[in-house]
Amino acid sequence: MADATPATTDTAVAIAEAVRSGERSAREVLDTHLAAIDAREGEIHAFNLVLADEARAAADEIDRRVAAGEDPGPLAGVPVALKDNLCTRGVATTCSSKILEGWEPPYDATVVRRLADAGAVVVGKANLDEFAMGSSTENSAFGPTRNPRDTTKVPGGSSGGSTAAVAAGFAAVGLGSDTGGSIRQPAALCGVVGMKPTYGRVSRYGLVAFASSLDQIGPLTHTVADTARVLEVIGGHDPADTTSIPEAMPALESVLGDGVAGLRVGVVRELMGEGIAPDVAARVREAAEVLAAAGAEVGEASVPAVTYGLSAYYLIAPAEASSNLSRYDGVRYGLRVDAPTTPEMNLASRTAGFGAEVKRRIMLGTYALSAGYYDAYYGKAQKVRTLIIRDFAAAYESFDLLLAPTSPTTAFPLGAKVSDPLTMYLNDICTIPSNLAGQPAVSVPFGAGDDGLPVGVQLLAPALAEAPLLRAAAVLEEGAPS
Amino acid sequence: MPQKITRDDVAHVADLARLALSDDELEQFTGQLAAVLDHAADVEALDVADVPPTSHPVPLENVLRDDVVTPSLDRAEVLAQAPAVEDDRFRVPPSLGQEP
């Protein structure tokens, strides 16, 4: 199978094993991916920064270690695209915002260190919606990313650059961050695997904060096995993140073949009706049949409160963002617009540095937290969050996993939703509930829509249940329409 | 739910958030924020009086570490990223005696 596919869709597992055994050099693998970047990056714009020289040096070092008889690690020579909200020491980290243009962090994110320690090679910093606020990667100060499957369409967002990089063969692995669906939705729209782990599974140290109680880093890959391998590398406790879960990462890659016999899987009734395109819903029902044929007990689940997820999310996430983004004041890093006094300098710097969507969310969050509105908006949203968690808990008494669409539609045209924020936000209805509950979920490519573009189906699990989640994802991958 | 958000509310919030908005932006944001808040009104029908709020999905308490000295960020590297520096400190324009 691997022989028939072009080099740039080689999986991370295949690359790492070939590099470890000396069958391929990390440098040759990298050069193949850099050639793909040369050929199509002008059209796709997956990256804010391509690190060709640094990547070549890193790949040569991997090859030197292999030649010396060392094992560079489980991601030896695997080219990786990092979402440009992950801090890289001495390398520009912009969050696709003018307010951080040119900023070079004084430290690496924990995930960046762990990838390097596992032998991965960073090829570039990938485009995103500014500060990860968006569902199309059109809210970037440096211009939109296009969907490699159809360049008239958006790649989804906000991790659209990392996702497009994988889909276009620029990198074998992308790292994204998912606050309301920002890994899973672009994965669905670009036809790759995208996973949001349990909140706290992966250290957020060095992830520039958007909404701290929702943000979680995760992989974008060609295959479920690659996702399992990357998650084993980047996951696990980190003392630098106080919200990091103390429990060790379970084995994931080695259990992928265990199947779903006896697992109870519920299709989420509330996410299969209004607002979901019929072709997407049809793929989800077919995915349920694939799981049933593999021995799962498939039924219909009800999680009534998920229908309030969007409302709760678009109060909670902006509220947290308005607080987190108050740090951009022109004092310690990033853009400063000179003015006679510090308050005027703060105002001028923030006004010039933030784009429209970021301003909109800061305003929404500031309003939701402001005197007289806190109880009605933010306080109520936090209570709704509790209801969603309770309804998931009730559903997981009858089911081990849940199944739903990832995105309500396939990829939409560039520009189609930019002028109407609410319509854009509706992209996230199926993904937001997992963030509010802090639970893991994965999007797996499963056939195409009526327009021929990729459809992703989403599996959801209780906190810490990544292993059964990925076992079921592997079954869907195997049974997906070709 | 509170009353519909007004242009004056938006101007006030912009001031709180340290953002300067043009008249056009004020107009546009007022409509767009109202649309999002209208959508959020669907939670109004829910009786959540007895429901405790969730601020965080993972119940972790008292996360402590051993009180030992570990390396911190390099001061020169941090200051090199600042817009203005003087005597190893961040330099800003005057702030005392000014209205915010």
PDB file of N, CA and C in Angstrom, chain A residues 76-157:
ATOM      1  N   ALA A  76      11.338   9.813  14.355  1.00  0.00           N
ATOM      2  CA  ALA A  76      12.614  10.097  13.673  1.00  0.00           C
ATOM      3  C   ALA A  76      12.392  10.589  12.247  1.00  0.00           C
ATOM      4  N   GLY A  77      12.833  11.802  11.982  1.00  0.00           N
ATOM      5  CA  GLY A  77      12.785  12.336  10.628  1.00  0.00           C
ATOM      6  C   GLY A  77      11.412  12.726  10.126  1.00  0.00           C
ATOM      7  N   VAL A  78      10.416  12.766  11.015  1.00  0.00           N
ATOM      8  CA  VAL A  78       9.053  13.081  10.576  1.00  0.00           C
ATOM      9  C   VAL A  78       8.881  14.608  10.463  1.00  0.00           C
ATOM     10  N   PRO A  79       8.578  15.116   9.271  1.00  0.00           N
ATOM     11  CA  PRO A  79       8.392  16.564   9.105  1.00  0.00           C
ATOM     12  C   PRO A  79       7.078  17.024   9.751  1.00  0.00           C
ATOM     13  N   VAL A  80       7.178  18.082  10.549  1.00  0.00           N
ATOM     14  CA  VAL A  80       6.033  18.566  11.331  1.00  0.00           C
ATOM     15  C   VAL A  80       5.783  20.045  11.042  1.00  0.00           C
ATOM     16  N   ALA A  81       4.504  20.398  10.898  1.00  0.00           N
ATOM     17  CA  ALA A  81       4.084  21.799  10.807  1.00  0.00           C
ATOM     18  C   ALA A  81       3.487  22.212  12.148  1.00  0.00           C
ATOM     19  N   LEU A  82       4.009  23.278  12.736  1.00  0.00           N
ATOM     20  CA  LEU A  82       3.518  23.756  14.032  1.00  0.00           C
ATOM     21  C   LEU A  82       2.587  24.936  13.820  1.00  0.00           C
ATOM     22  N   LYS A  83       1.410  24.868  14.398  1.00  0.00           N
ATOM     23  CA  LYS A  83       0.526  26.035  14.383  1.00  0.00           C
ATOM     24  C   LYS A  83       1.279  27.214  14.999  1.00  0.00           C
ATOM     25  N   ASP A  84       1.139  28.380  14.389  1.00  0.00           N
ATOM     26  CA  ASP A  84       1.973  29.509  14.783  1.00  0.00           C
ATOM     27  C   ASP A  84       1.476  30.204  16.060  1.00  0.00           C
ATOM     28  N   ASN A  85       0.806  29.437  16.925  1.00  0.00           N
ATOM     29  CA  ASN A  85       0.556  29.915  18.293  1.00  0.00           C
ATOM     30  C   ASN A  85       1.290  29.043  19.305  1.00  0.00           C
ATOM     31  N   LEU A  86       2.217  28.225  18.787  1.00  0.00           N
ATOM     32  CA  LEU A  86       3.059  27.388  19.648  1.00  0.00           C
ATOM     33  C   LEU A  86       4.443  28.024  19.705  1.00  0.00           C
ATOM     34  N   CYS A  87       4.910  28.307  20.910  1.00  0.00           N
ATOM     35  CA  CYS A  87       6.142  29.072  21.069  1.00  0.00           C
ATOM     36  C   CYS A  87       7.361  28.262  20.658  1.00  0.00           C
ATOM     37  N   THR A  88       8.213  28.895  19.874  1.00  0.00           N
ATOM     38  CA  THR A  88       9.471  28.309  19.424  1.00  0.00           C
ATOM     39  C   THR A  88      10.574  29.297  19.767  1.00  0.00           C
ATOM     40  N   ARG A  89      11.520  28.855  20.579  1.00  0.00           N
ATOM     41  CA  ARG A  89      12.546  29.766  21.079  1.00  0.00           C
ATOM     42  C   ARG A  89      13.376  30.363  19.941  1.00  0.00           C
ATOM     43  N   GLY A  90      13.396  31.688  19.910  1.00  0.00           N
ATOM     44  CA  GLY A  90      14.206  32.377  18.913  1.00  0.00           C
ATOM     45  C   GLY A  90      13.643  32.347  17.505  1.00  0.00           C
ATOM     46  N   VAL A  91      12.445  31.772  17.344  1.00  0.00           N
ATOM     47  CA  VAL A  91      11.807  31.701  16.026  1.00  0.00           C
ATOM     48  C   VAL A  91      10.448  32.400  16.114  1.00  0.00           C
ATOM     49  N   ALA A  92      10.206  33.316  15.171  1.00  0.00           N
ATOM     50  CA  ALA A  92       9.004  34.149  15.212  1.00  0.00           C
ATOM     51  C   ALA A  92       7.747  33.317  15.461  1.00  0.00           C
ATOM     52  N   THR A  93       6.915  33.795  16.363  1.00  0.00           N
ATOM     53  CA  THR A  93       5.637  33.167  16.724  1.00  0.00           C
ATOM     54  C   THR A  93       4.605  34.278  16.712  1.00  0.00           C
ATOM     55  N   THR A  94       3.725  34.261  15.707  1.00  0.00           N
ATOM     56  CA  THR A  94       2.900  35.458  15.457  1.00  0.00           C
ATOM     57  C   THR A  94       1.444  35.325  15.872  1.00  0.00           C
ATOM     58  N   CYS A  95       0.939  34.099  16.023  1.00  0.00           N
ATOM     59  CA  CYS A  95      -0.515  33.895  16.169  1.00  0.00           C
ATOM     60  C   CYS A  95      -1.278  34.526  15.002  1.00  0.00           C
ATOM     61  N   SER A  96      -0.604  34.707  13.877  1.00  0.00           N
ATOM     62  CA  SER A  96      -1.189  35.375  12.700  1.00  0.00           C
ATOM     63  C   SER A  96      -1.783  36.732  13.055  1.00  0.00           C
ATOM     64  N   SER A  97      -1.114  37.416  13.980  1.00  0.00           N
ATOM     65  CA  SER A  97      -1.570  38.736  14.421  1.00  0.00           C
ATOM     66  C   SER A  97      -0.467  39.763  14.242  1.00  0.00           C
ATOM     67  N   LYS A  98      -0.850  40.952  13.837  1.00  0.00           N
ATOM     68  CA  LYS A  98       0.135  42.037  13.730  1.00  0.00           C
ATOM     69  C   LYS A  98       0.697  42.402  15.101  1.00  0.00           C
ATOM     70  N   ILE A  99      -0.069  42.117  16.151  1.00  0.00           N
ATOM     71  CA  ILE A  99       0.388  42.543  17.472  1.00  0.00           C
ATOM     72  C   ILE A  99       1.586  41.712  17.942  1.00  0.00           C
ATOM     73  N   LEU A 100       1.807  40.535  17.333  1.00  0.00           N
ATOM     74  CA  LEU A 100       2.968  39.717  17.695  1.00  0.00           C
ATOM     75  C   LEU A 100       3.943  39.544  16.530  1.00  0.00           C
ATOM     76  N   GLU A 101       3.752  40.302  15.453  1.00  0.00           N
ATOM     77  CA  GLU A 101       4.621  40.154  14.298  1.00  0.00           C
ATOM     78  C   GLU A 101       6.078  40.385  14.721  1.00  0.00           C
ATOM     79  N   GLY A 102       6.930  39.426  14.387  1.00  0.00           N
ATOM     80  CA  GLY A 102       8.355  39.580  14.696  1.00  0.00           C
ATOM     81  C   GLY A 102       8.756  39.136  16.089  1.00  0.00           C
ATOM     82  N   TRP A 103       7.785  38.784  16.935  1.00  0.00           N
ATOM     83  CA  TRP A 103       8.123  38.367  18.301  1.00  0.00           C
ATOM     84  C   TRP A 103       8.821  37.017  18.274  1.00  0.00           C
ATOM     85  N   GLU A 104       9.925  36.910  18.975  1.00  0.00           N
ATOM     86  CA  GLU A 104      10.651  35.648  19.068  1.00  0.00           C
ATOM     87  C   GLU A 104      10.650  35.190  20.516  1.00  0.00           C
ATOM     88  N   PRO A 105       9.857  34.148  20.822  1.00  0.00           N
ATOM     89  CA  PRO A 105       9.708  33.724  22.217  1.00  0.00           C
ATOM     90  C   PRO A 105      11.041  33.322  22.843  1.00  0.00           C
ATOM     91  N   PRO A 106      11.204  33.568  24.143  1.00  0.00           N
ATOM     92  CA  PRO A 106      12.421  33.165  24.839  1.00  0.00           C
ATOM     93  C   PRO A 106      12.374  31.723  25.343  1.00  0.00           C
ATOM     94  N   TYR A 107      11.379  30.968  24.933  1.00  0.00           N
ATOM     95  CA  TYR A 107      11.305  29.563  25.358  1.00  0.00           C
ATOM     96  C   TYR A 107      10.497  28.757  24.351  1.00  0.00           C
ATOM     97  N   ASP A 108      10.671  27.411  24.408  1.00  0.00           N
ATOM     98  CA  ASP A 108       9.901  26.498  23.570  1.00  0.00           C
ATOM     99  C   ASP A 108       8.671  26.008  24.326  1.00  0.00           C
ATOM    100  N   ALA A 109       7.574  25.816  23.609  1.00  0.00           N
ATOM    101  CA  ALA A 109       6.437  25.099  24.183  1.00  0.00           C
ATOM    102  C   ALA A 109       6.873  23.678  24.534  1.00  0.00           C
ATOM    103  N   THR A 110       6.245  23.100  25.561  1.00  0.00           N
ATOM    104  CA  THR A 110       6.573  21.722  25.951  1.00  0.00           C
ATOM    105  C   THR A 110       6.405  20.762  24.775  1.00  0.00           C
ATOM    106  N   VAL A 111       5.344  20.936  23.997  1.00  0.00           N
ATOM    107  CA  VAL A 111       5.127  20.006  22.862  1.00  0.00           C
ATOM    108  C   VAL A 111       6.243  20.125  21.828  1.00  0.00           C
ATOM    109  N   VAL A 112       6.787  21.319  21.665  1.00  0.00           N
ATOM    110  CA  VAL A 112       7.875  21.516  20.698  1.00  0.00           C
ATOM    111  C   VAL A 112       9.110  20.759  21.156  1.00  0.00           C
ATOM    112  N   ARG A 113       9.405  20.848  22.456  1.00  0.00           N
ATOM    113  CA  ARG A 113      10.528  20.097  23.023  1.00  0.00           C
ATOM    114  C   ARG A 113      10.326  18.595  22.865  1.00  0.00           C
ATOM    115  N   ARG A 114       9.120  18.138  23.180  1.00  0.00           N
ATOM    116  CA  ARG A 114       8.869  16.690  23.142  1.00  0.00           C
ATOM    117  C   ARG A 114       8.957  16.150  21.716  1.00  0.00           C
ATOM    118  N   LEU A 115       8.474  16.930  20.734  1.00  0.00           N
ATOM    119  CA  LEU A 115       8.598  16.506  19.339  1.00  0.00           C
ATOM    120  C   LEU A 115      10.064  16.399  18.948  1.00  0.00           C
ATOM    121  N   ALA A 116      10.851  17.408  19.311  1.00  0.00           N
ATOM    122  CA  ALA A 116      12.278  17.397  18.962  1.00  0.00           C
ATOM    123  C   ALA A 116      12.975  16.214  19.628  1.00  0.00           C
ATOM    124  N   ASP A 117      12.630  15.954  20.885  1.00  0.00           N
ATOM    125  CA  ASP A 117      13.255  14.838  21.607  1.00  0.00           C
ATOM    126  C   ASP A 117      12.886  13.490  20.984  1.00  0.00           C
ATOM    127  N   ALA A 118      11.757  13.444  20.255  1.00  0.00           N
ATOM    128  CA  ALA A 118      11.323  12.200  19.610  1.00  0.00           C
ATOM    129  C   ALA A 118      11.831  12.106  18.175  1.00  0.00           C
ATOM    130  N   GLY A 119      12.650  13.083  17.749  1.00  0.00           N
ATOM    131  CA  GLY A 119      13.258  13.003  16.422  1.00  0.00           C
ATOM    132  C   GLY A 119      12.521  13.726  15.315  1.00  0.00           C
ATOM    133  N   ALA A 120      11.417  14.422  15.638  1.00  0.00           N
ATOM    134  CA  ALA A 120      10.654  15.128  14.606  1.00  0.00           C
ATOM    135  C   ALA A 120      11.437  16.338  14.092  1.00  0.00           C
ATOM    136  N   VAL A 121      11.113  16.749  12.880  1.00  0.00           N
ATOM    137  CA  VAL A 121      11.787  17.866  12.220  1.00  0.00           C
ATOM    138  C   VAL A 121      10.737  18.941  11.891  1.00  0.00           C
ATOM    139  N   VAL A 122      10.882  20.110  12.500  1.00  0.00           N
ATOM    140  CA  VAL A 122       9.904  21.178  12.269  1.00  0.00           C
ATOM    141  C   VAL A 122      10.188  21.852  10.933  1.00  0.00           C
ATOM    142  N   VAL A 123       9.198  21.844  10.022  1.00  0.00           N
ATOM    143  CA  VAL A 123       9.406  22.465   8.715  1.00  0.00           C
ATOM    144  C   VAL A 123       8.861  23.887   8.647  1.00  0.00           C
ATOM    145  N   GLY A 124       7.965  24.259   9.573  1.00  0.00           N
ATOM    146  CA  GLY A 124       7.480  25.627   9.495  1.00  0.00           C
ATOM    147  C   GLY A 124       6.414  25.928  10.528  1.00  0.00           C
ATOM    148  N   LYS A 125       6.105  27.232  10.620  1.00  0.00           N
ATOM    149  CA  LYS A 125       5.056  27.737  11.498  1.00  0.00           C
ATOM    150  C   LYS A 125       3.833  28.004  10.633  1.00  0.00           C
ATOM    151  N   ALA A 126       2.734  27.346  10.994  1.00  0.00           N
ATOM    152  CA  ALA A 126       1.577  27.309  10.112  1.00  0.00           C
ATOM    153  C   ALA A 126       0.550  28.392  10.436  1.00  0.00           C
ATOM    154  N   ASN A 127      -0.098  28.851   9.379  1.00  0.00           N
ATOM    155  CA  ASN A 127      -1.095  29.923   9.471  1.00  0.00           C
ATOM    156  C   ASN A 127      -2.308  29.488  10.300  1.00  0.00           C
ATOM    157  N   LEU A 128      -2.999  30.471  10.856  1.00  0.00           N
ATOM    158  CA  LEU A 128      -4.191  30.225  11.681  1.00  0.00           C
ATOM    159  C   LEU A 128      -5.074  31.459  11.640  1.00  0.00           C
ATOM    160  N   ASP A 129      -6.316  31.298  12.053  1.00  0.00           N
ATOM    161  CA  ASP A 129      -7.126  32.477  12.334  1.00  0.00           C
ATOM    162  C   ASP A 129      -6.459  33.205  13.494  1.00  0.00           C
ATOM    163  N   GLU A 130      -6.408  34.523  13.422  1.00  0.00           N
ATOM    164  CA  GLU A 130      -5.691  35.314  14.422  1.00  0.00           C
ATOM    165  C   GLU A 130      -6.058  34.867  15.840  1.00  0.00           C
ATOM    166  N   PHE A 131      -5.029  34.514  16.620  1.00  0.00           N
ATOM    167  CA  PHE A 131      -5.198  34.013  17.986  1.00  0.00           C
ATOM    168  C   PHE A 131      -6.155  32.818  18.050  1.00  0.00           C
ATOM    169  N   ALA A 132      -6.260  32.076  16.954  1.00  0.00           N
ATOM    170  CA  ALA A 132      -7.087  30.867  16.871  1.00  0.00           C
ATOM    171  C   ALA A 132      -8.583  31.161  16.915  1.00  0.00           C
ATOM    172  N   MET A 133      -8.947  32.390  16.591  1.00  0.00           N
ATOM    173  CA  MET A 133     -10.362  32.773  16.626  1.00  0.00           C
ATOM    174  C   MET A 133     -10.955  32.752  15.223  1.00  0.00           C
ATOM    175  N   GLY A 134     -11.534  31.605  14.874  1.00  0.00           N
ATOM    176  CA  GLY A 134     -12.167  31.507  13.572  1.00  0.00           C
ATOM    177  C   GLY A 134     -12.325  30.065  13.153  1.00  0.00           C
ATOM    178  N   SER A 135     -13.063  29.855  12.068  1.00  0.00           N
ATOM    179  CA  SER A 135     -13.357  28.507  11.595  1.00  0.00           C
ATOM    180  C   SER A 135     -13.027  28.367  10.117  1.00  0.00           C
ATOM    181  N   SER A 136     -12.166  29.256   9.595  1.00  0.00           N
ATOM    182  CA  SER A 136     -11.875  29.211   8.159  1.00  0.00           C
ATOM    183  C   SER A 136     -10.446  29.621   7.813  1.00  0.00           C
ATOM    184  N   THR A 137      -9.657  30.059   8.779  1.00  0.00           N
ATOM    185  CA  THR A 137      -8.301  30.569   8.542  1.00  0.00           C
ATOM    186  C   THR A 137      -8.316  31.776   7.602  1.00  0.00           C
ATOM    187  N   GLU A 138      -9.448  32.458   7.560  1.00  0.00           N
ATOM    188  CA  GLU A 138      -9.514  33.719   6.805  1.00  0.00           C
ATOM    189  C   GLU A 138      -9.210  34.924   7.691  1.00  0.00           C
ATOM    190  N   ASN A 139      -9.276  34.733   9.027  1.00  0.00           N
ATOM    191  CA  ASN A 139      -9.015  35.848   9.941  1.00  0.00           C
ATOM    192  C   ASN A 139      -7.528  35.976  10.262  1.00  0.00           C
ATOM    193  N   SER A 140      -6.659  35.732   9.285  1.00  0.00           N
ATOM    194  CA  SER A 140      -5.219  35.858   9.521  1.00  0.00           C
ATOM    195  C   SER A 140      -4.748  37.210   9.028  1.00  0.00           C
ATOM    196  N   ALA A 141      -3.875  37.844   9.815  1.00  0.00           N
ATOM    197  CA  ALA A 141      -3.314  39.133   9.380  1.00  0.00           C
ATOM    198  C   ALA A 141      -2.436  38.964   8.149  1.00  0.00           C
ATOM    199  N   PHE A 142      -2.058  37.717   7.844  1.00  0.00           N
ATOM    200  CA  PHE A 142      -1.142  37.479   6.730  1.00  0.00           C
ATOM    201  C   PHE A 142      -1.828  36.805   5.548  1.00  0.00           C
ATOM    202  N   GLY A 143      -3.158  36.843   5.514  1.00  0.00           N
ATOM    203  CA  GLY A 143      -3.905  36.303   4.382  1.00  0.00           C
ATOM    204  C   GLY A 143      -4.389  34.890   4.636  1.00  0.00           C
ATOM    205  N   PRO A 144      -5.416  34.461   3.893  1.00  0.00           N
ATOM    206  CA  PRO A 144      -6.040  33.165   4.138  1.00  0.00           C
ATOM    207  C   PRO A 144      -5.199  31.995   3.642  1.00  0.00           C
ATOM    208  N   THR A 145      -5.469  30.818   4.211  1.00  0.00           N
ATOM    209  CA  THR A 145      -4.970  29.544   3.696  1.00  0.00           C
ATOM    210  C   THR A 145      -6.072  28.946   2.828  1.00  0.00           C
ATOM    211  N   ARG A 146      -5.670  28.245   1.775  1.00  0.00           N
ATOM    212  CA  ARG A 146      -6.657  27.589   0.902  1.00  0.00           C
ATOM    213  C   ARG A 146      -6.655  26.073   1.114  1.00  0.00           C
ATOM    214  N   ASN A 147      -7.809  25.461   0.831  1.00  0.00           N
ATOM    215  CA  ASN A 147      -7.974  24.013   1.023  1.00  0.00           C
ATOM    216  C   ASN A 147      -7.272  23.269  -0.116  1.00  0.00           C
ATOM    217  N   PRO A 148      -6.293  22.417   0.208  1.00  0.00           N
ATOM    218  CA  PRO A 148      -5.564  21.705  -0.850  1.00  0.00           C
ATOM    219  C   PRO A 148      -6.457  20.812  -1.713  1.00  0.00           C
ATOM    220  N   ARG A 149      -7.619  20.380  -1.176  1.00  0.00           N
ATOM    221  CA  ARG A 149      -8.529  19.525  -1.959  1.00  0.00           C
ATOM    222  C   ARG A 149      -9.294  20.333  -3.005  1.00  0.00           C
ATOM    223  N   ASP A 150      -9.455  21.618  -2.763  1.00  0.00           N
ATOM    224  CA  ASP A 150     -10.147  22.520  -3.693  1.00  0.00           C
ATOM    225  C   ASP A 150      -9.796  23.947  -3.265  1.00  0.00           C
ATOM    226  N   THR A 151      -8.949  24.578  -4.021  1.00  0.00           N
ATOM    227  CA  THR A 151      -8.378  25.852  -3.568  1.00  0.00           C
ATOM    228  C   THR A 151      -9.369  27.022  -3.643  1.00  0.00           C
ATOM    229  N   THR A 152     -10.582  26.768  -4.133  1.00  0.00           N
ATOM    230  CA  THR A 152     -11.596  27.820  -4.030  1.00  0.00           C
ATOM    231  C   THR A 152     -12.296  27.763  -2.665  1.00  0.00           C
ATOM    232  N   LYS A 153     -11.974  26.730  -1.888  1.00  0.00           N
ATOM    233  CA  LYS A 153     -12.645  26.516  -0.598  1.00  0.00           C
ATOM    234  C   LYS A 153     -11.708  26.814   0.574  1.00  0.00           C
ATOM    235  N   VAL A 154     -12.314  27.106   1.730  1.00  0.00           N
ATOM    236  CA  VAL A 154     -11.528  27.291   2.943  1.00  0.00           C
ATOM    237  C   VAL A 154     -11.050  25.924   3.442  1.00  0.00           C
ATOM    238  N   PRO A 155      -9.953  25.926   4.210  1.00  0.00           N
ATOM    239  CA  PRO A 155      -9.486  24.674   4.807  1.00  0.00           C
ATOM    240  C   PRO A 155     -10.153  24.398   6.151  1.00  0.00           C
ATOM    241  N   GLY A 156     -11.027  25.291   6.590  1.00  0.00           N
ATOM    242  CA  GLY A 156     -11.517  25.251   7.963  1.00  0.00           C
ATOM    243  C   GLY A 156     -10.526  25.963   8.861  1.00  0.00           C
ATOM    244  N   GLY A 157     -10.860  25.985  10.148  1.00  0.00           N
ATOM    245  CA  GLY A 157      -9.970  26.688  11.061  1.00  0.00           C
ATOM    246  C   GLY A 157     -10.320  26.394  12.497  1.00  0.00           C
TER     247      GLY A 157
END
